[in-house]
Short mmCIF file of C-alpha atoms and ligand atoms in Angstrom, two decimals:
data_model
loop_
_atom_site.label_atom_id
_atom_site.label_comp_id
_atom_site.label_asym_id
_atom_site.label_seq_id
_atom_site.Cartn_x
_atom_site.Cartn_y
_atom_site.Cartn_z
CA UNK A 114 126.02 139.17 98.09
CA UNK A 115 126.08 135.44 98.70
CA UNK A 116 126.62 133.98 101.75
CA UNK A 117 130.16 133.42 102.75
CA UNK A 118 130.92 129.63 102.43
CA UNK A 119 131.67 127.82 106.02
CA UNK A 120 132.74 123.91 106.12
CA UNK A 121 133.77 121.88 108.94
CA UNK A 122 135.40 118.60 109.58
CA UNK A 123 133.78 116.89 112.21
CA UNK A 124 135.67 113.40 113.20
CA UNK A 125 134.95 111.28 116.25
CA UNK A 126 138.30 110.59 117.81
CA UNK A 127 138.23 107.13 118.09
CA UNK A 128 141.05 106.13 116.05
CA UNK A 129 143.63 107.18 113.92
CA UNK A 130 143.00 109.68 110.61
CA UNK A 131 142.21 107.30 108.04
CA UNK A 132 142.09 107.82 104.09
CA UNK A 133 138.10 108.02 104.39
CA UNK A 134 138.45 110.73 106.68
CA UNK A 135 141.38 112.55 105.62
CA UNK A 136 139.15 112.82 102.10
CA UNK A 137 136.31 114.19 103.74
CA UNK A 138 138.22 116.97 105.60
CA UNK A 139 140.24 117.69 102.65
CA UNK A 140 137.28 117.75 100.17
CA UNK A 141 135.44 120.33 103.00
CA UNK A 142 139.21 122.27 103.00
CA UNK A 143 139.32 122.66 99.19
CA UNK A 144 135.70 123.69 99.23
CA UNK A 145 135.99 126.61 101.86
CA UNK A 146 139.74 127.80 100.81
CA UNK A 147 138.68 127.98 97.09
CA UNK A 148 136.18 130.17 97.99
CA UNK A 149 137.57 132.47 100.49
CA UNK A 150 135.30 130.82 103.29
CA UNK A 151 136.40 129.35 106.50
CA UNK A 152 137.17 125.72 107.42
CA UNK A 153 135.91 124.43 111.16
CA UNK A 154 137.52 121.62 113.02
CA UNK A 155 134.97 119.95 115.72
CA UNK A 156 135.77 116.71 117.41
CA UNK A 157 133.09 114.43 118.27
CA UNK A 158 133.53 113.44 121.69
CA UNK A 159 130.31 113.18 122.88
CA UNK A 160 131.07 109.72 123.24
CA UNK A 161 133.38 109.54 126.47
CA UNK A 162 134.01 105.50 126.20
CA UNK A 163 135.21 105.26 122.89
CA UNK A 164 136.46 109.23 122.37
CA UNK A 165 140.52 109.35 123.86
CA UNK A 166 142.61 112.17 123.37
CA UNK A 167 145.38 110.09 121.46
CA UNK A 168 142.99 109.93 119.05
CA UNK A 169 142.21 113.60 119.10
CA UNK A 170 146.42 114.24 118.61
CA UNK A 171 146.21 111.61 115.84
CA UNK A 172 143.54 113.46 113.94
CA UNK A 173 145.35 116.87 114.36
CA UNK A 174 148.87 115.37 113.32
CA UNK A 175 147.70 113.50 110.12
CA UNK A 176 145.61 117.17 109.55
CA UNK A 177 148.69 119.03 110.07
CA UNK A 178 150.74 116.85 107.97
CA UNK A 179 148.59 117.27 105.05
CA UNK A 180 148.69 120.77 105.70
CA UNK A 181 144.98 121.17 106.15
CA UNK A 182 144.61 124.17 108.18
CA UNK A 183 141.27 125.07 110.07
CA UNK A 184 140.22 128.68 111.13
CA UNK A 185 139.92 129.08 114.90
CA UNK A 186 139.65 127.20 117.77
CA UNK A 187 139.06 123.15 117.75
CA UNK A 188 135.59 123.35 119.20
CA UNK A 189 134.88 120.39 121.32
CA UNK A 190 131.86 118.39 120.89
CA UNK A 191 131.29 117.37 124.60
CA UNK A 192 131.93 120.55 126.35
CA UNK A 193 128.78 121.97 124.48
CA UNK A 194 126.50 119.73 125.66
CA UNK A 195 124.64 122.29 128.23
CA UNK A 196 123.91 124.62 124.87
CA UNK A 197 122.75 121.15 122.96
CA UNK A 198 120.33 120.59 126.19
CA UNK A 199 119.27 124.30 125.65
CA UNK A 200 117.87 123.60 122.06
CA UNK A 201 116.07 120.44 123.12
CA UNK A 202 114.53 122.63 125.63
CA UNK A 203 113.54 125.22 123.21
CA UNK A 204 112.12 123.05 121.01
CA UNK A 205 110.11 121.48 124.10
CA UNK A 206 108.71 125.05 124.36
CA UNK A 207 108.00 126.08 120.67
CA UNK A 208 105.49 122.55 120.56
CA UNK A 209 108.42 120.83 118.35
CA UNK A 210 109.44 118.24 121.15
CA UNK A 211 107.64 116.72 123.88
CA UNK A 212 108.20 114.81 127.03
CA UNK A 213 108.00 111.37 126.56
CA UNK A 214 107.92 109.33 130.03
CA UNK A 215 107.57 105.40 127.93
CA UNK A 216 109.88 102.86 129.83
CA UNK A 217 111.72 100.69 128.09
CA UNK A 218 109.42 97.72 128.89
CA UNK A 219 106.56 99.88 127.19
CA UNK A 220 108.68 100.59 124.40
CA UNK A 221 109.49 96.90 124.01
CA UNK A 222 106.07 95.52 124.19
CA UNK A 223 104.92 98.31 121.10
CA UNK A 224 107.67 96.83 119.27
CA UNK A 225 107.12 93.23 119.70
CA UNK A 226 102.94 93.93 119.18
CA UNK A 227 103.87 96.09 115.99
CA UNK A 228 105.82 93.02 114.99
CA UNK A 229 103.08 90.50 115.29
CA UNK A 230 101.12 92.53 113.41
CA UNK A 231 103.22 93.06 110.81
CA UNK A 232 102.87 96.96 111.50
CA UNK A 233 106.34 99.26 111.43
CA UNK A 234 108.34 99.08 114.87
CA UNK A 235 109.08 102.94 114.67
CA UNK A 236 107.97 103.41 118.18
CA UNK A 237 104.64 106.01 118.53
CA UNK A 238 104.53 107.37 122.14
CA UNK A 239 101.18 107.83 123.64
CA UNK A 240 102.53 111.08 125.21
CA UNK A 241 102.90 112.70 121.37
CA UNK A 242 100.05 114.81 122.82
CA UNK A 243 99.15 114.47 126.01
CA UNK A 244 98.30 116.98 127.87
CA UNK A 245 100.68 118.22 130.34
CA UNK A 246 98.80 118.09 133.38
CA UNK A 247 98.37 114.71 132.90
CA UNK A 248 102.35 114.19 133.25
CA UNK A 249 103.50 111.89 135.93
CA UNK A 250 106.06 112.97 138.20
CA UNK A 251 108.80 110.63 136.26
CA UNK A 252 111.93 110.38 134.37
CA UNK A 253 111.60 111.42 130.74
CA UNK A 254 113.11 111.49 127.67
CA UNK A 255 112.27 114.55 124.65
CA UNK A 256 111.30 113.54 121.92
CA UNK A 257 110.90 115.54 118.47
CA UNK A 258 107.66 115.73 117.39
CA UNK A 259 108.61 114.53 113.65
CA UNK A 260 105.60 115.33 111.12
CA UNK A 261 103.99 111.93 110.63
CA UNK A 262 103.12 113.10 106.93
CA UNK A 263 104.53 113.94 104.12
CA UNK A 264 108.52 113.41 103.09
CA UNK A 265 111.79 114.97 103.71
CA UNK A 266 113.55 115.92 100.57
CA UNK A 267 117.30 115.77 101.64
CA UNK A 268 118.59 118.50 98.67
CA UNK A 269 121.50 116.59 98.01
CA UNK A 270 124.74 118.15 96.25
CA UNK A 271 125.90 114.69 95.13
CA UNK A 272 123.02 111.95 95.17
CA UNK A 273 120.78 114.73 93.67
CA UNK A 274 116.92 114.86 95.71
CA UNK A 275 116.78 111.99 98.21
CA UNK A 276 113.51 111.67 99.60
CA UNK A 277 112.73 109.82 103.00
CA UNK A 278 108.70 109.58 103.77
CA UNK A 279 108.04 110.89 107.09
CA UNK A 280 106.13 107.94 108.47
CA UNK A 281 109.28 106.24 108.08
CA UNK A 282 111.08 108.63 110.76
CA UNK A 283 110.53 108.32 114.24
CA UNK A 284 110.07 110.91 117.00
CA UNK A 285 113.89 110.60 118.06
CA UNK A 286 114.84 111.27 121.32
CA UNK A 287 116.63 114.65 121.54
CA UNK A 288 117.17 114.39 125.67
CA UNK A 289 117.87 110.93 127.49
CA UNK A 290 116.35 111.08 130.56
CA UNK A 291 119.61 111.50 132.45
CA UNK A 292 119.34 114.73 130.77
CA UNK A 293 122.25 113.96 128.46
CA UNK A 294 122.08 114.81 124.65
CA UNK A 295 121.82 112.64 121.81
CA UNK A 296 124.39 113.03 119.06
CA UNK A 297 121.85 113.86 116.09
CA UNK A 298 120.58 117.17 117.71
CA UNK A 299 124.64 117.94 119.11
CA UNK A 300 125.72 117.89 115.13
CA UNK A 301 122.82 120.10 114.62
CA UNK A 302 122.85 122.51 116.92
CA UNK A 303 126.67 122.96 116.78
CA UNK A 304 126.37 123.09 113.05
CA UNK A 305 123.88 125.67 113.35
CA UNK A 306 125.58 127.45 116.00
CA UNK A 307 129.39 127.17 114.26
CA UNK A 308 127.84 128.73 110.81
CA UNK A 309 128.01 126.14 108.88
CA UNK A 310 126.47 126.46 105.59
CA UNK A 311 127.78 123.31 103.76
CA UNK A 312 128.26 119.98 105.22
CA UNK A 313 130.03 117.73 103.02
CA UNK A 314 130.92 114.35 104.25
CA UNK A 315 130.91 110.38 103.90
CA UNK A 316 127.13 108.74 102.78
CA UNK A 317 126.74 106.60 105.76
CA UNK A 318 125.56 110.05 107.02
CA UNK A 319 122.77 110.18 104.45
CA UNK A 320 119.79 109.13 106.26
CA UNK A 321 121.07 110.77 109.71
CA UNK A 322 120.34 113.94 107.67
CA UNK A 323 116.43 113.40 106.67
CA UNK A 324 116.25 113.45 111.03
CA UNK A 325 119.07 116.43 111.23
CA UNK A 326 116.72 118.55 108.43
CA UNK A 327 113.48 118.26 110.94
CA UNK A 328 115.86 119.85 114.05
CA UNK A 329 116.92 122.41 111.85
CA UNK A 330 113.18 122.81 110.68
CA UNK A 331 111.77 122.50 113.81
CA UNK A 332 114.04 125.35 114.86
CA UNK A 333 113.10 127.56 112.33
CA UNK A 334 117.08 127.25 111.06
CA UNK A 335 118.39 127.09 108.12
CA UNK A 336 119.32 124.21 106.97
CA UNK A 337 123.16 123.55 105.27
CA UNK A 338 123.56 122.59 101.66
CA UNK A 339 124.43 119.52 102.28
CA UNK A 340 126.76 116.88 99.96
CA UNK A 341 127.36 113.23 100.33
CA UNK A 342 130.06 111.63 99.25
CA UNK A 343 130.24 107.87 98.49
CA UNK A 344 132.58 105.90 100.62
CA UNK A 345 135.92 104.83 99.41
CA UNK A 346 135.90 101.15 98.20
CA UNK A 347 138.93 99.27 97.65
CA UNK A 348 140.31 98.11 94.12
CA UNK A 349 138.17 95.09 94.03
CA UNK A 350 135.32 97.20 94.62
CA UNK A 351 134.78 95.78 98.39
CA UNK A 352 134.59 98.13 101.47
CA UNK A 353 137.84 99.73 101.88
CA UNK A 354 139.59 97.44 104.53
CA UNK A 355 143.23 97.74 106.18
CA UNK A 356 144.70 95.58 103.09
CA UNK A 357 143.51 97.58 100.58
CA UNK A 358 145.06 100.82 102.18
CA UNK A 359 143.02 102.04 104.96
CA UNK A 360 145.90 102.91 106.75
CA UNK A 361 145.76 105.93 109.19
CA UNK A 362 147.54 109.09 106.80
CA UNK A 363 150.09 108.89 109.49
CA UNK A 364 151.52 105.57 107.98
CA UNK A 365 151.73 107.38 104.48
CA UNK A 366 153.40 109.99 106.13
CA UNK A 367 155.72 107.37 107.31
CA UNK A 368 156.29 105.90 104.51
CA UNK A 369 157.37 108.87 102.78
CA UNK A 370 154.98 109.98 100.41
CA UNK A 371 154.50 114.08 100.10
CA UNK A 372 151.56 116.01 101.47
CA UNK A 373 151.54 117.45 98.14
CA UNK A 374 151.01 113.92 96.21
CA UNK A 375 148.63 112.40 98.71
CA UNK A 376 146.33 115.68 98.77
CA UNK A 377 146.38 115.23 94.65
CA UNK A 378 145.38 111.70 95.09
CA UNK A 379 142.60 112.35 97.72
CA UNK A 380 141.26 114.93 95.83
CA UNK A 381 140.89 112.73 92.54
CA UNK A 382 139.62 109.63 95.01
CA UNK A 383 135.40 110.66 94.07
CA UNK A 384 136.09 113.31 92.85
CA UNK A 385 136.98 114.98 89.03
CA UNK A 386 137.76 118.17 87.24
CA UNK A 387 137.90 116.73 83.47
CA UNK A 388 140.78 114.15 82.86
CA UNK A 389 143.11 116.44 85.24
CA UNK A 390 145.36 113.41 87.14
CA UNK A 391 147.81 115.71 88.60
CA UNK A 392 147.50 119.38 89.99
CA UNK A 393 148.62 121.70 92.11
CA UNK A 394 147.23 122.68 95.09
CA UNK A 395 146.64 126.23 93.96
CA UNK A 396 144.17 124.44 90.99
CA UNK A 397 142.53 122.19 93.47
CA UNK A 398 141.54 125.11 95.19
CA UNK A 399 140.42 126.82 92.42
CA UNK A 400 138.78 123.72 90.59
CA UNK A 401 137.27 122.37 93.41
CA UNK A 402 133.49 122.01 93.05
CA UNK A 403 130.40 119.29 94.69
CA UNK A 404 129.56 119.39 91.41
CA UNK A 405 132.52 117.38 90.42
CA UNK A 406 131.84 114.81 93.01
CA UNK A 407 131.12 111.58 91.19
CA UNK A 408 127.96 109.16 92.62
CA UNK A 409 129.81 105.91 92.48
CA UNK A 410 132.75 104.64 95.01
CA UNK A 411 135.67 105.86 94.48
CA UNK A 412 138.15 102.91 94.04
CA UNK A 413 141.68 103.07 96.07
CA UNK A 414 144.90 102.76 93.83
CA UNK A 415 147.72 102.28 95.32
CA UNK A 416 149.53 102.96 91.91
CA UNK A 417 148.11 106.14 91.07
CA UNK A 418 149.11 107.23 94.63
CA UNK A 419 152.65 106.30 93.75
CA UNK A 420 152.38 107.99 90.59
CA UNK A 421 151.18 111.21 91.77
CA UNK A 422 153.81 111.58 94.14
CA UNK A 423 156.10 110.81 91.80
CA UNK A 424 155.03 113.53 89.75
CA UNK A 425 154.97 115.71 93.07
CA UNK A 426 158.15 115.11 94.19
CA UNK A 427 159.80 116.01 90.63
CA UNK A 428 157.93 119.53 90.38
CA UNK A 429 158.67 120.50 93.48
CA UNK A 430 161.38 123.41 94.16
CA UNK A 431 165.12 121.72 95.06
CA UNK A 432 164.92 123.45 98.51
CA UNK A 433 161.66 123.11 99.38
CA UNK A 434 162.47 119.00 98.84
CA UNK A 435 165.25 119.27 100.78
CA UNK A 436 163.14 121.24 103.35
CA UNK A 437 160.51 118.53 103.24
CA UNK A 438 163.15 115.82 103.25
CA UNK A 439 164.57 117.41 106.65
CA UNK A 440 160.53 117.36 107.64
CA UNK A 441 160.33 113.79 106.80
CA UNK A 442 163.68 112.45 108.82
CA UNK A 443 162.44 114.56 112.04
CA UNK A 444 158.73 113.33 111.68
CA UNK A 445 159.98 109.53 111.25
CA UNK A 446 162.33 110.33 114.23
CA UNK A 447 165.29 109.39 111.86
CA UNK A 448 168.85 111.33 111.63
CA UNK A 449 169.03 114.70 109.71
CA UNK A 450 170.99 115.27 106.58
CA UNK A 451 174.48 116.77 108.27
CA UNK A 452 174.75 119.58 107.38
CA UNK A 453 177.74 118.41 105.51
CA UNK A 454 175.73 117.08 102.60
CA UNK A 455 173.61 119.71 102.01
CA UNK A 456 174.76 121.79 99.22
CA UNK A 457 175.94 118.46 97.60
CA UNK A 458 171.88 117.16 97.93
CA UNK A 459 171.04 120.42 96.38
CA UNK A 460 173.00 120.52 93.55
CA UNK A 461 172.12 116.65 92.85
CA UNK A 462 168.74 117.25 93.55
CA UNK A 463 167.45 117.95 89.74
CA UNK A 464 168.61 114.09 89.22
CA UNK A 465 167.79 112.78 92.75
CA UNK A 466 164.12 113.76 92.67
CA UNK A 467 163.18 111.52 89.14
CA UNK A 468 161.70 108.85 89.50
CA UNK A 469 161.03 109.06 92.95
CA UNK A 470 157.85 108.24 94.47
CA UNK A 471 158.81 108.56 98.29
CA UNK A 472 161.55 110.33 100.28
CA UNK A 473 162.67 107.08 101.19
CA UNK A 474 163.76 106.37 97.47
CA UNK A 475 165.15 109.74 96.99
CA UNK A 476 167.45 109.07 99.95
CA UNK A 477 168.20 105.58 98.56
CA UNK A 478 169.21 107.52 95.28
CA UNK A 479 171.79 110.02 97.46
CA UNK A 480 172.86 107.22 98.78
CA UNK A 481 176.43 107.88 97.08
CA UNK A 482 176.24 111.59 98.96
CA UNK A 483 174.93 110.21 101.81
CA UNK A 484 178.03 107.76 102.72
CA UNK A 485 181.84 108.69 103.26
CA UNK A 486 184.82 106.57 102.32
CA UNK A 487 185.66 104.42 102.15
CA UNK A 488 182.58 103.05 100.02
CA UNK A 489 181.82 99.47 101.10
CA UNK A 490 180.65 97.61 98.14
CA UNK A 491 177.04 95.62 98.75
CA UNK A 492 176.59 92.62 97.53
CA UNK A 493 175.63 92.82 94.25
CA UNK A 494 177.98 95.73 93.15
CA UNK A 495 181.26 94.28 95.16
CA UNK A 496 181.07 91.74 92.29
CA UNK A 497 181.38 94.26 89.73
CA UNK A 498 184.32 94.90 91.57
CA UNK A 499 186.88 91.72 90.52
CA UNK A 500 190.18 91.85 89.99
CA UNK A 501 190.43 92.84 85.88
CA UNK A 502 187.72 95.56 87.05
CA UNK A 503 189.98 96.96 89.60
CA UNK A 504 192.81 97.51 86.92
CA UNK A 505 190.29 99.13 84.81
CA UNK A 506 189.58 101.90 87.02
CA UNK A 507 193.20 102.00 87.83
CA UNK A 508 194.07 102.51 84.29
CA UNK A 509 191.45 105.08 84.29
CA UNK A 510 192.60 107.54 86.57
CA UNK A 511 195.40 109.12 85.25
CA UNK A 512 192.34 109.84 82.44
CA UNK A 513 190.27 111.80 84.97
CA UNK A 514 193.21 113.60 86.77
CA UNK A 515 193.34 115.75 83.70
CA UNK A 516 189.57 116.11 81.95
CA UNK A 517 188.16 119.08 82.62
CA UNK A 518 184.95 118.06 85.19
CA UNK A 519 182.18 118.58 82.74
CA UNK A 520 179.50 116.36 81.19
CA UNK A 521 180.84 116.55 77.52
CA UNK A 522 184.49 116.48 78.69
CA UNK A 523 183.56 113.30 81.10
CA UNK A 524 181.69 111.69 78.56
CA UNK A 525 184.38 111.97 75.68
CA UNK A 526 187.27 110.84 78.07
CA UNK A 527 184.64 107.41 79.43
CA UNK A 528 183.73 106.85 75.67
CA UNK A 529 187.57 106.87 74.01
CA UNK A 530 188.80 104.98 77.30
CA UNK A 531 186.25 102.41 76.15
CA UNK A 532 186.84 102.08 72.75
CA UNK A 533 190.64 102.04 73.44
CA UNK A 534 189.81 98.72 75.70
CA UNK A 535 187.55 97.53 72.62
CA UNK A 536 184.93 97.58 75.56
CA UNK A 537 181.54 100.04 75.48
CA UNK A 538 181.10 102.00 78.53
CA UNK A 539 177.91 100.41 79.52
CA UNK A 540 181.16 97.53 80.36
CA UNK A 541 182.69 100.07 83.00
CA UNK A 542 179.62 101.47 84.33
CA UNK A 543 179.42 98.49 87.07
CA UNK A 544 182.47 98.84 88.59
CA UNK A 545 182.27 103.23 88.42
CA UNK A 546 178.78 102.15 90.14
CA UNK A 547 180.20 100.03 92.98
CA UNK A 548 183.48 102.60 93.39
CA UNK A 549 181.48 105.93 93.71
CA UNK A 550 178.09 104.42 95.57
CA UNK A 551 178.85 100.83 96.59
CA UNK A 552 176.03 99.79 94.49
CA UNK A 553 174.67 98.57 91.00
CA UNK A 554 171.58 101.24 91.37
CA UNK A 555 172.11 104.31 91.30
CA UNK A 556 172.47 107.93 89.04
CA UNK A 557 173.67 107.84 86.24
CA UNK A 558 177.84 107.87 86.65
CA UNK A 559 178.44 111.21 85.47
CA UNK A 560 175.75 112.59 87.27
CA UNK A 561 177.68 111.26 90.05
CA UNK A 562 181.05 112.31 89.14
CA UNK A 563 180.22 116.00 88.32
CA UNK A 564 178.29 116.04 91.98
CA UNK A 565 180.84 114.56 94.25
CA UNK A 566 183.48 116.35 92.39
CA UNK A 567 187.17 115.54 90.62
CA UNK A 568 188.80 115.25 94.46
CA UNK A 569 185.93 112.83 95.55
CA UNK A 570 185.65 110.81 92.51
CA UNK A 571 189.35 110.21 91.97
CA UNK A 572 189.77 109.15 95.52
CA UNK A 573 186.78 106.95 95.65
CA UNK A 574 187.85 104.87 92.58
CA UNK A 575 191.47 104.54 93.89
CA UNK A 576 189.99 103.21 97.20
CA UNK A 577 187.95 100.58 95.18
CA UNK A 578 191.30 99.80 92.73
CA UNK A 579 193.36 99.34 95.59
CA UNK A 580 190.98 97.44 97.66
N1 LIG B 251 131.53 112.42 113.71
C1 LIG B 251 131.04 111.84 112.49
C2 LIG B 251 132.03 110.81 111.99
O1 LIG B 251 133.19 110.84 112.39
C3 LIG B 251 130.82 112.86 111.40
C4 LIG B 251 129.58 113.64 111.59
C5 LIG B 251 129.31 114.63 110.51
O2 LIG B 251 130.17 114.90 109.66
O3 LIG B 251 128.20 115.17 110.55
O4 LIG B 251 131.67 109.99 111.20
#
């Protein structure tokens, strides 16, 4: 039986959730749920100056928005640090690590001698092998005893076999001498310790791994499969920056777009499953591979976002919008729909949801639901509202008072009113705009009309005749 499959997301809470990030722990999500294997969370606070615990919420909110789920407990970086001590002990026992008890001047003077000489500054302690009893009675760091030969062949899912030379690694300290623990033998050992069999994450983590692989080696452990991804680069092909949409995924949230869409576009940002744009979450799961990853940077585009939620918003179930609509109001700290409106959003809600990319523009589209009488015109529509208008849809009523309130039946009554006026009904769609919705964009009319109802209509376009 294989191994069951165990991924983690491992951020360092020292800012918001951005799109890099939000990738990495979705790409690590997809991997474990399409496999029936679990999916860690560990924050990475080892870092007590830069790690805050707004941070640590902002992570778990933009996780929780995008509906990535972890199994069990958040596992805190920092409050492990006795067990990460433990290892670099262990390894001082098994002849992997040694004490190293260089200062810092020492350290500095190898450097600037290795530099004169042209010679690599990777620092070589003289206490490599010393003997023990020759050990001063000092502060100390640990150092692992990295093999000097040879290479590291980092296995890698994505960039295929990446090969570091081992003279080109230094002994790295595993203990300060304060007795704290570095980071690079924390990830390890809580990798190791948490399960993990697959770390998948960003590229700037590449070479950290050629020094993670000797701690796991060193330990006898075995080490992860591990896949990195290339960073996300914005459409220019530059570093992703702020302008380009680095944004934290609560600002997306913010603005609107669905969990749905934005997990469809992260997935497809680096990675591919033939010329699939738009999926379900169900074939994410189920298509999801490292294989698939692509080598290059993926390039952000801020149009395909907008297109995939689109596409989200329109397949998604009437009440589950509405449900996520609700979501969206609460989580931007913005009214609900009264409960008024409901049934009248639901029933429009086959129309509403085309063409819309956000919630905000689906809202924009109820717009005519959304307000009471009397309509107040905006700008633009009030002057589709002049005076020969407003004896149009005066003359119309009596039409309406009588057509029975379906599409055909609308449509026949509009069409003959307009020919009768030697006008088309693209002429009276203006005014019917402004009347029922105050505005030139909106539904069509008779989706309108057979939504708000005979009652509704009539009484809206008298208001806007007699006003
Ligand atoms: N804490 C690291 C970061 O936020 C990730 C470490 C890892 O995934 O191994 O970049």
């Amino acid at each position: 039986m294989s191994q069951a499959v165990v991924t983690r997301f491992a951020p360092s809470p020292t800012g918001y959730l951005h799109i890099g990030g939000a990738r990495t722990a979705l790409f690590n999500w997809l991997y474990a749920r399409g496999r029936g294997g679990k999916f860690l969370l560990r924050i990475e606070d080892t870092d007590r100056e830069r790690s805050t615990p707004e941070a640590t919420q902002a992570i778990l909110n933009g996780m929780a928005w995008l509906g990535l789920d972890h199994d069990g407990e958040v596992v805190s970086q920092f409050s492990r640090v006795d067990r990460h001590a433990e290892v670099a002990h262990a390894l001082l026992e098994n002849g992997h690590a040694y004490k190293c008890f260089a200062t810092q001047d020492e350290i500095q003077a190898f450097r600037e001698e290795a530099r004169a000489e042209k010679r690599s500054t990777l620092y070589q302690s003289p206490w490599r092998d010393a003997d023990p009893s020759t050990h001063p009675d000092a502060p100390y760091v640990i150092r692992l005893k990295a093999p000097r030969d040879g290479a590291t062949v980092i296995a890698d899912k994505v960039q295929g076999d990446v090969t570091i030379r081992n003279d080109q690694l230094d002994d790295m300290v595993l203990l300060r001498s304060d007795g704290t623990p570095v980071y690079m033998l924390a990830v390890v050992v809580d990798d190791h310790d948490m399960g993990v069999t697959h770390v998948i994450r960003g590229d700037d983590h590449l070479n950290n791994a050629a020094r993670q692989q000797l701690v796991y080696q060193a330990m006898g452990w075995d080490v992860p499969v591990w896949a990195h991804i290339p960073l996300i680069h914005g459409p220019d092909g530059k570093k992703l920056s702020k302008r380009h949409g680095a944004l934290g995924v609560e600002e997306y949230q913010a603005m609107g777009y669905p969990a749905s869409g934005m997990r469809n576009y992260l997935a497809r940002l680096g990675w591919s499953h033939g010329d699939d744009e738009f999926f379900t979450d169900e074939q994410a799961r189920e298509w999801f591979d490292l294989a698939g990853i692509g080598k290059s940077p993926a390039r952000f585009d801020f149009k395909k976002l907008e297109n995939l939620c689109g596409q989200h918003i329109a397949a998604t179930d009437d009440a589950a919008l509405l449900h996520e609509l609700d979501e969206f109001l609460t989580a931007t700290g913005q009214a609900a729909l009264p409960n008024t409106k409901t049934s009248l959003m639901q029933t429009a809600m086959p129309f509403l949801k085309e063409r819309a990319k956000t919630y905000p523009e689906l809202l924009d589209k109820a717009a005519f639901i959304l307000s009471d009488r009397p309509i107040v015109p905006d700008e633009k529509s009030a002057s589709a509202l002049d005076t020969a208008s407003r004896g149009i849809l005066n003359e119309l009523t009596p039409h309406l008072q009588n057509a029975s309130w379906s599409r055909d039946a609308l449509e026949q009554v509009m069409n003959q009113f307009a020919e009768n006026k030697g006008t088309k009904f693209g002429k009276l769609a203006g005014p019917l705009r402004a009347a029922l919705a105050g505005r030139a964009a909106t539904p069509s009319v008779f989706d309108m009309m057979l939504v708000l109802g005979r009652d509704e209509t009539l009484a809206r376009l008298s208001d806007a005749a007699a006003a």
